[in-house]
XYZ file of N, CA and C in Angstrom:
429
model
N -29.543 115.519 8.461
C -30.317 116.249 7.467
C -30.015 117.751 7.541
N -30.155 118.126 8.847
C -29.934 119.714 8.584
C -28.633 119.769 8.139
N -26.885 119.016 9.021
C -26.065 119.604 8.126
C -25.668 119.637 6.641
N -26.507 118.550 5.743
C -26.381 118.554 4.561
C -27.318 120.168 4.497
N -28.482 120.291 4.749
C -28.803 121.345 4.112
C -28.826 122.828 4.764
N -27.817 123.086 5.486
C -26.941 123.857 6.045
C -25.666 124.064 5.048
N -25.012 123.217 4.593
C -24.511 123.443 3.057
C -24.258 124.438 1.936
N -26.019 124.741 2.124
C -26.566 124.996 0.430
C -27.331 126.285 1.247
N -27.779 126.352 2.546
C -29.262 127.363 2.929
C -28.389 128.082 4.899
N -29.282 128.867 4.854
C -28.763 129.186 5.963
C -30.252 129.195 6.822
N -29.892 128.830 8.192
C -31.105 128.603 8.992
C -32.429 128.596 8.933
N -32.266 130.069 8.678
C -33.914 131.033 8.396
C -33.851 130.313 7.351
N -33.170 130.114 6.272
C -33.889 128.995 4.934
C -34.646 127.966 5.454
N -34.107 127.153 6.123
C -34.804 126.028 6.371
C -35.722 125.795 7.135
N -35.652 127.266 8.405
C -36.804 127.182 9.025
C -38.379 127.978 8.529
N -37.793 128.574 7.073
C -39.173 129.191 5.747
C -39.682 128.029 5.531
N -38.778 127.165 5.080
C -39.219 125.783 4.001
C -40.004 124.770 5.178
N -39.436 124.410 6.221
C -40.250 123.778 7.236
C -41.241 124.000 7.829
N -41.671 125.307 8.032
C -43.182 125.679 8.513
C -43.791 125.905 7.453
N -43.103 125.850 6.349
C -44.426 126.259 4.689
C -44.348 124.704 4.351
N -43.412 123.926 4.861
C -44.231 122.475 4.301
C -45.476 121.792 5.093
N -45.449 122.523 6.602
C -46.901 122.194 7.564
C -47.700 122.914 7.140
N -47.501 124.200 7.024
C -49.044 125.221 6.004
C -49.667 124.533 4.992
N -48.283 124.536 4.110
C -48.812 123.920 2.913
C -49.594 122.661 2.905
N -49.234 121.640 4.010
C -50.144 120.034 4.507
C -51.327 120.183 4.960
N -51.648 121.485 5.622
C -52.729 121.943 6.404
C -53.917 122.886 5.575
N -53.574 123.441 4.819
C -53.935 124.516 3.819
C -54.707 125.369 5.101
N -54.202 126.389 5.843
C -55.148 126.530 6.587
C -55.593 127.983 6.305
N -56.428 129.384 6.490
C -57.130 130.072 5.777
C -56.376 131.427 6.715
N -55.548 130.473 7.943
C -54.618 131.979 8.948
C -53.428 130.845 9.232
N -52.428 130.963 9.710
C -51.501 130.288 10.197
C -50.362 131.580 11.329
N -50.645 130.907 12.173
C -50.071 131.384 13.651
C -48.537 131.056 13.918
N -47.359 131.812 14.064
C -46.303 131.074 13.799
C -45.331 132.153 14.922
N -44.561 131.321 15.421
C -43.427 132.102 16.639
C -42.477 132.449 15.301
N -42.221 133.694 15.018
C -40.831 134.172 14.274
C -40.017 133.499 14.293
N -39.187 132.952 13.795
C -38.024 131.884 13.373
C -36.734 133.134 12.216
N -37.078 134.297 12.830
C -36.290 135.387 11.657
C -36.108 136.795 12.246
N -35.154 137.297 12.470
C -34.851 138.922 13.436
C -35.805 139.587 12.977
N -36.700 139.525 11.697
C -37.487 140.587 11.332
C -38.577 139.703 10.903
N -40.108 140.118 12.228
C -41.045 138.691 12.454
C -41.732 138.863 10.927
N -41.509 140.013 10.365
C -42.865 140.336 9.262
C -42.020 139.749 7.945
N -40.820 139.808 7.688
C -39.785 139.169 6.920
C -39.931 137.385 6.868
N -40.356 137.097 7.974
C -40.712 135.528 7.892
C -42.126 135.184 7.653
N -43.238 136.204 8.261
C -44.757 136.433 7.438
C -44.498 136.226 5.783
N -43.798 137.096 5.477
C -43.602 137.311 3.795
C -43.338 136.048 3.435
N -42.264 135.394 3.830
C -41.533 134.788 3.251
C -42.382 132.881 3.096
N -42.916 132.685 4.192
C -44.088 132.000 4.834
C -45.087 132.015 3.739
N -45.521 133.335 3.494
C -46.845 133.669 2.133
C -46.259 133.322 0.953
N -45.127 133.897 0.584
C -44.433 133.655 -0.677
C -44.500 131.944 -1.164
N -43.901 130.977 -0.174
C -44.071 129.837 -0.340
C -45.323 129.138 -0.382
N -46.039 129.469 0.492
C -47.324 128.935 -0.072
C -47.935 129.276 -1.069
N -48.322 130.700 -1.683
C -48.490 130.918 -2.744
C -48.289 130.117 -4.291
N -46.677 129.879 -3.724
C -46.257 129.234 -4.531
C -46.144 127.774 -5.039
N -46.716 127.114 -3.741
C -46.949 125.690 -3.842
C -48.610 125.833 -4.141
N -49.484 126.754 -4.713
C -50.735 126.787 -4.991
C -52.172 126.519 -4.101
N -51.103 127.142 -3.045
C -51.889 127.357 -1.487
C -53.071 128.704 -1.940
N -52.617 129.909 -2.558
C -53.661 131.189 -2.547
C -53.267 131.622 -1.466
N -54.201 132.630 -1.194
C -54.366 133.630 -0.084
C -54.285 133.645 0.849
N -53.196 133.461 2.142
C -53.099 133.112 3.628
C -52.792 134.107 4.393
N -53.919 134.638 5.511
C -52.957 135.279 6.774
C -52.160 134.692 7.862
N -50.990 135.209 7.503
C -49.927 134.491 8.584
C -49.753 136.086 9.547
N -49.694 135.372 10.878
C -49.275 136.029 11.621
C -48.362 135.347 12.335
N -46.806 136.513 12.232
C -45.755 135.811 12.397
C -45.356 136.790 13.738
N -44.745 136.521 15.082
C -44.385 137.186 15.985
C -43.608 136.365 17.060
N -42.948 137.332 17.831
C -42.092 136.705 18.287
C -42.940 136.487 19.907
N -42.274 135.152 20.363
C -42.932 135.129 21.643
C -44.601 134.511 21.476
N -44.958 134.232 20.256
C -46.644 133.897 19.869
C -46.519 132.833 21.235
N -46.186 131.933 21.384
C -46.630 131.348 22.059
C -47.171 131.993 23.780
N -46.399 132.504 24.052
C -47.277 133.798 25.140
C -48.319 134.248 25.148
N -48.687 134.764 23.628
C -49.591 135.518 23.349
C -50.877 134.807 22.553
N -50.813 133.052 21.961
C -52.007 132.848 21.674
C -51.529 131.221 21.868
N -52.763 131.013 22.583
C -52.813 129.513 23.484
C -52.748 128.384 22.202
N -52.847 128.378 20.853
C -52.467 127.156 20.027
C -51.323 127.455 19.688
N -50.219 128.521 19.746
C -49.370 128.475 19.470
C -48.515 127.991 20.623
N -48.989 128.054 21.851
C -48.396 127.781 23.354
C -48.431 125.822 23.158
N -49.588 126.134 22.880
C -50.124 124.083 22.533
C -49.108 123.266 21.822
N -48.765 123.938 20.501
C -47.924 123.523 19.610
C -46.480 123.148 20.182
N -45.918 124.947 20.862
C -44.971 124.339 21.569
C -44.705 123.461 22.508
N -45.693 123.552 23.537
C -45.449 122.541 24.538
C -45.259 120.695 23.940
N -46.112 120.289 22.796
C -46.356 119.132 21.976
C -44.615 119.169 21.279
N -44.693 120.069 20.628
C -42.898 119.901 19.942
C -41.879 119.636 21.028
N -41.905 120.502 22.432
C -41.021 119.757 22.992
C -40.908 119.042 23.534
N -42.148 118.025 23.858
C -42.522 116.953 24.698
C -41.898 115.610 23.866
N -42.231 116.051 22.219
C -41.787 115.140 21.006
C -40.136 114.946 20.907
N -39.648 116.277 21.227
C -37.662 116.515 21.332
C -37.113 115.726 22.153
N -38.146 115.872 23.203
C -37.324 115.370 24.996
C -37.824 113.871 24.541
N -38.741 113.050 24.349
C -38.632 111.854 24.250
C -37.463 111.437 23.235
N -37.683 112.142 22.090
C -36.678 111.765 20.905
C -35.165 111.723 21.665
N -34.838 112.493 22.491
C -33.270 112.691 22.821
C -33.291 111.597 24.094
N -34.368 111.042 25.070
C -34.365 110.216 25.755
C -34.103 108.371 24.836
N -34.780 108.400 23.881
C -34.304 107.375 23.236
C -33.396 107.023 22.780
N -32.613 108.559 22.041
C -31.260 108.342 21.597
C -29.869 108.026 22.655
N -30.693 108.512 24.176
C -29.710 108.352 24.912
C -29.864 106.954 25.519
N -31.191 106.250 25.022
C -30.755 104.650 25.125
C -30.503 103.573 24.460
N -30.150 104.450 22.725
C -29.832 104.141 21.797
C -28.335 103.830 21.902
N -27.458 105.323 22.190
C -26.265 104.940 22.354
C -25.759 104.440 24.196
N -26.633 104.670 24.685
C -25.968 104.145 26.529
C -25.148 105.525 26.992
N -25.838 106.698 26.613
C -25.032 107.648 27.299
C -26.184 108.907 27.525
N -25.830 109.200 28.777
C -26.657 110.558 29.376
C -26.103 111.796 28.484
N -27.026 112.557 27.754
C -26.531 113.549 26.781
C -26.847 114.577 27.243
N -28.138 114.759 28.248
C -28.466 116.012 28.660
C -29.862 116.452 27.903
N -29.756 118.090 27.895
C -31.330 118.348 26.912
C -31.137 118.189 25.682
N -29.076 118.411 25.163
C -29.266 118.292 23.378
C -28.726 120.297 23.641
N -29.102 120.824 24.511
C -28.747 122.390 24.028
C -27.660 122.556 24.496
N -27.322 123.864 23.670
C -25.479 124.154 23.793
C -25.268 124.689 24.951
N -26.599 125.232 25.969
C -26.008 125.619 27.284
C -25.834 124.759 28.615
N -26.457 123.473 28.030
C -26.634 122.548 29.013
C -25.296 121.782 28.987
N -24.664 122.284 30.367
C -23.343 121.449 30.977
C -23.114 120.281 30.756
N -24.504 119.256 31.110
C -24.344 118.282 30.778
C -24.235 117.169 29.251
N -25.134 118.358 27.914
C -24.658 118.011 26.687
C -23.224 118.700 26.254
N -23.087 119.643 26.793
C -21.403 120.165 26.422
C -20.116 119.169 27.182
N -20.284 118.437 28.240
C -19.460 117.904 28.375
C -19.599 116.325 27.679
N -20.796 115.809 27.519
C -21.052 114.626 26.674
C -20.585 114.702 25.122
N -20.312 116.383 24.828
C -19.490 116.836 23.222
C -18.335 116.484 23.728
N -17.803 117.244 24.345
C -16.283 116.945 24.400
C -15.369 115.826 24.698
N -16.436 115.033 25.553
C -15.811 113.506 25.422
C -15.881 112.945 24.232
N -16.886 113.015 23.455
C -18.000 112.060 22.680
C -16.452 112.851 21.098
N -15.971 114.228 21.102
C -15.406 114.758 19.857
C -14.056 114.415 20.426
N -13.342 113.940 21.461
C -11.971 113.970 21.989
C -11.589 113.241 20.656
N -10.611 114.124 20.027
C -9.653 113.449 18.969
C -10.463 112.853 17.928
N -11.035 113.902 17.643
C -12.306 113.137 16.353
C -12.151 113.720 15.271
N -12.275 113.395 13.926
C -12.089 114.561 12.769
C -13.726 114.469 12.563
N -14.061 115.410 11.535
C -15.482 115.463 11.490
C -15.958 114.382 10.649
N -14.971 113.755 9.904
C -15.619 112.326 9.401
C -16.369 111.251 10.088
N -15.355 111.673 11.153
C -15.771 110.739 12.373
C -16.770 111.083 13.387
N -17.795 111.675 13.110
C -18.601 112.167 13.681
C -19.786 111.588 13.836
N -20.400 110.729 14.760
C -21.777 110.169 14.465
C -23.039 111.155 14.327
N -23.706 110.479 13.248
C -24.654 110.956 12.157
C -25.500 112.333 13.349
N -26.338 110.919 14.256
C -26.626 112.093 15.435
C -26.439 113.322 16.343
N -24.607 113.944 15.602
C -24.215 115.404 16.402
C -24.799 115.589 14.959
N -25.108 117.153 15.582
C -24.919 117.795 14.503
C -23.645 118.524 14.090
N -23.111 118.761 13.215
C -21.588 119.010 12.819
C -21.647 120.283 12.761
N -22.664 120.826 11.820
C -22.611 122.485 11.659
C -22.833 123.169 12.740
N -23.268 122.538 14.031
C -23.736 123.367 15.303
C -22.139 124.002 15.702
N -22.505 125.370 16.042
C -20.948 125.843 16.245
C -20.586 125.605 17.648
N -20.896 124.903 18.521
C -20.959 123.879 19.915
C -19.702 123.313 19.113
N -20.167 122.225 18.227
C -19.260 121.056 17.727
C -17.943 121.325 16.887
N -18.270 122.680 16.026
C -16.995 122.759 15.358
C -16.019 124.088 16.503
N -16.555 124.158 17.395
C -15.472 124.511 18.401
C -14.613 123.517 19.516
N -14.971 122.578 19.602
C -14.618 121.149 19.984
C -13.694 121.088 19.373
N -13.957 120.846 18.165
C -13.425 120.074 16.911
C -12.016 120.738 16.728
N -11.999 121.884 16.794
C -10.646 122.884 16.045
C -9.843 123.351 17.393
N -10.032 122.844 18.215
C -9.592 123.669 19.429
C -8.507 122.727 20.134
């Protein structure tokens, strides 16, 4: 999903449209959010703009970097999202029968599970589960 819409949007696109589709589910009257954008008040805006526009009204977003440090439901949230990642990537790794690691580009053990997993691969050939646009993979790939 993301590399199709990696395509058409660039990151910060998709990470506007993904936390304004939980606002927008939630309608909530403040929304608390870790910056997902170099400029935290640029993703506030952008956050308001969309809801507005899906006929949300009037929302304070407070957008900052590091929130989760600084306010314990945003700490909550994260800890729950990555508890949800790490199972998700534990299944996939008994989906396909292979130790992948955490899934991040600094972890030794998913960078060397790329380079076996891309040895002599074109990107057609890529199972659905890499992501292709990650620049991890298209340095594999061309090298």
């Amino acid at each position: 999903e993301i590399d199709e819409r990696r395509k058409r949007h660039t990151m910060n696109e998709i990470m506007v449209e993904r936390f304004s589709d939980v606002i927008v589910q939630f309608h909530p009257d403040r929304a608390i959010v870790d910056a997902a954008d170099v400029k935290a008040e640029r993703f506030a805006a952008n956050l308001r703009a969309n809801y507005e526009k899906a006929g949300g009204g009037e929302i304070e977003i407070i957008s900052e970097f590091k929130a989760d440090d600084h306010y314990p439901l945003v700490s909550a949230a994260s800890i729950v999202a990555k508890v949800h990642r790490d199972r998700s990537i534990r299944a996939l790794e008994a989906n396909i029968g292979a130790e992948i690691g955490s899934g991040y580009p600094a972890d030794p053990k998913t960078v060397r599970f790329l380079k076996e997993l891309l040895k002599a691969k074109e990107l057609d050939d890529i199972p659905s589960y890499v992501r292709k646009s990650w620049k991890t993979v298209q340095s594999f790939i061309y090298t």
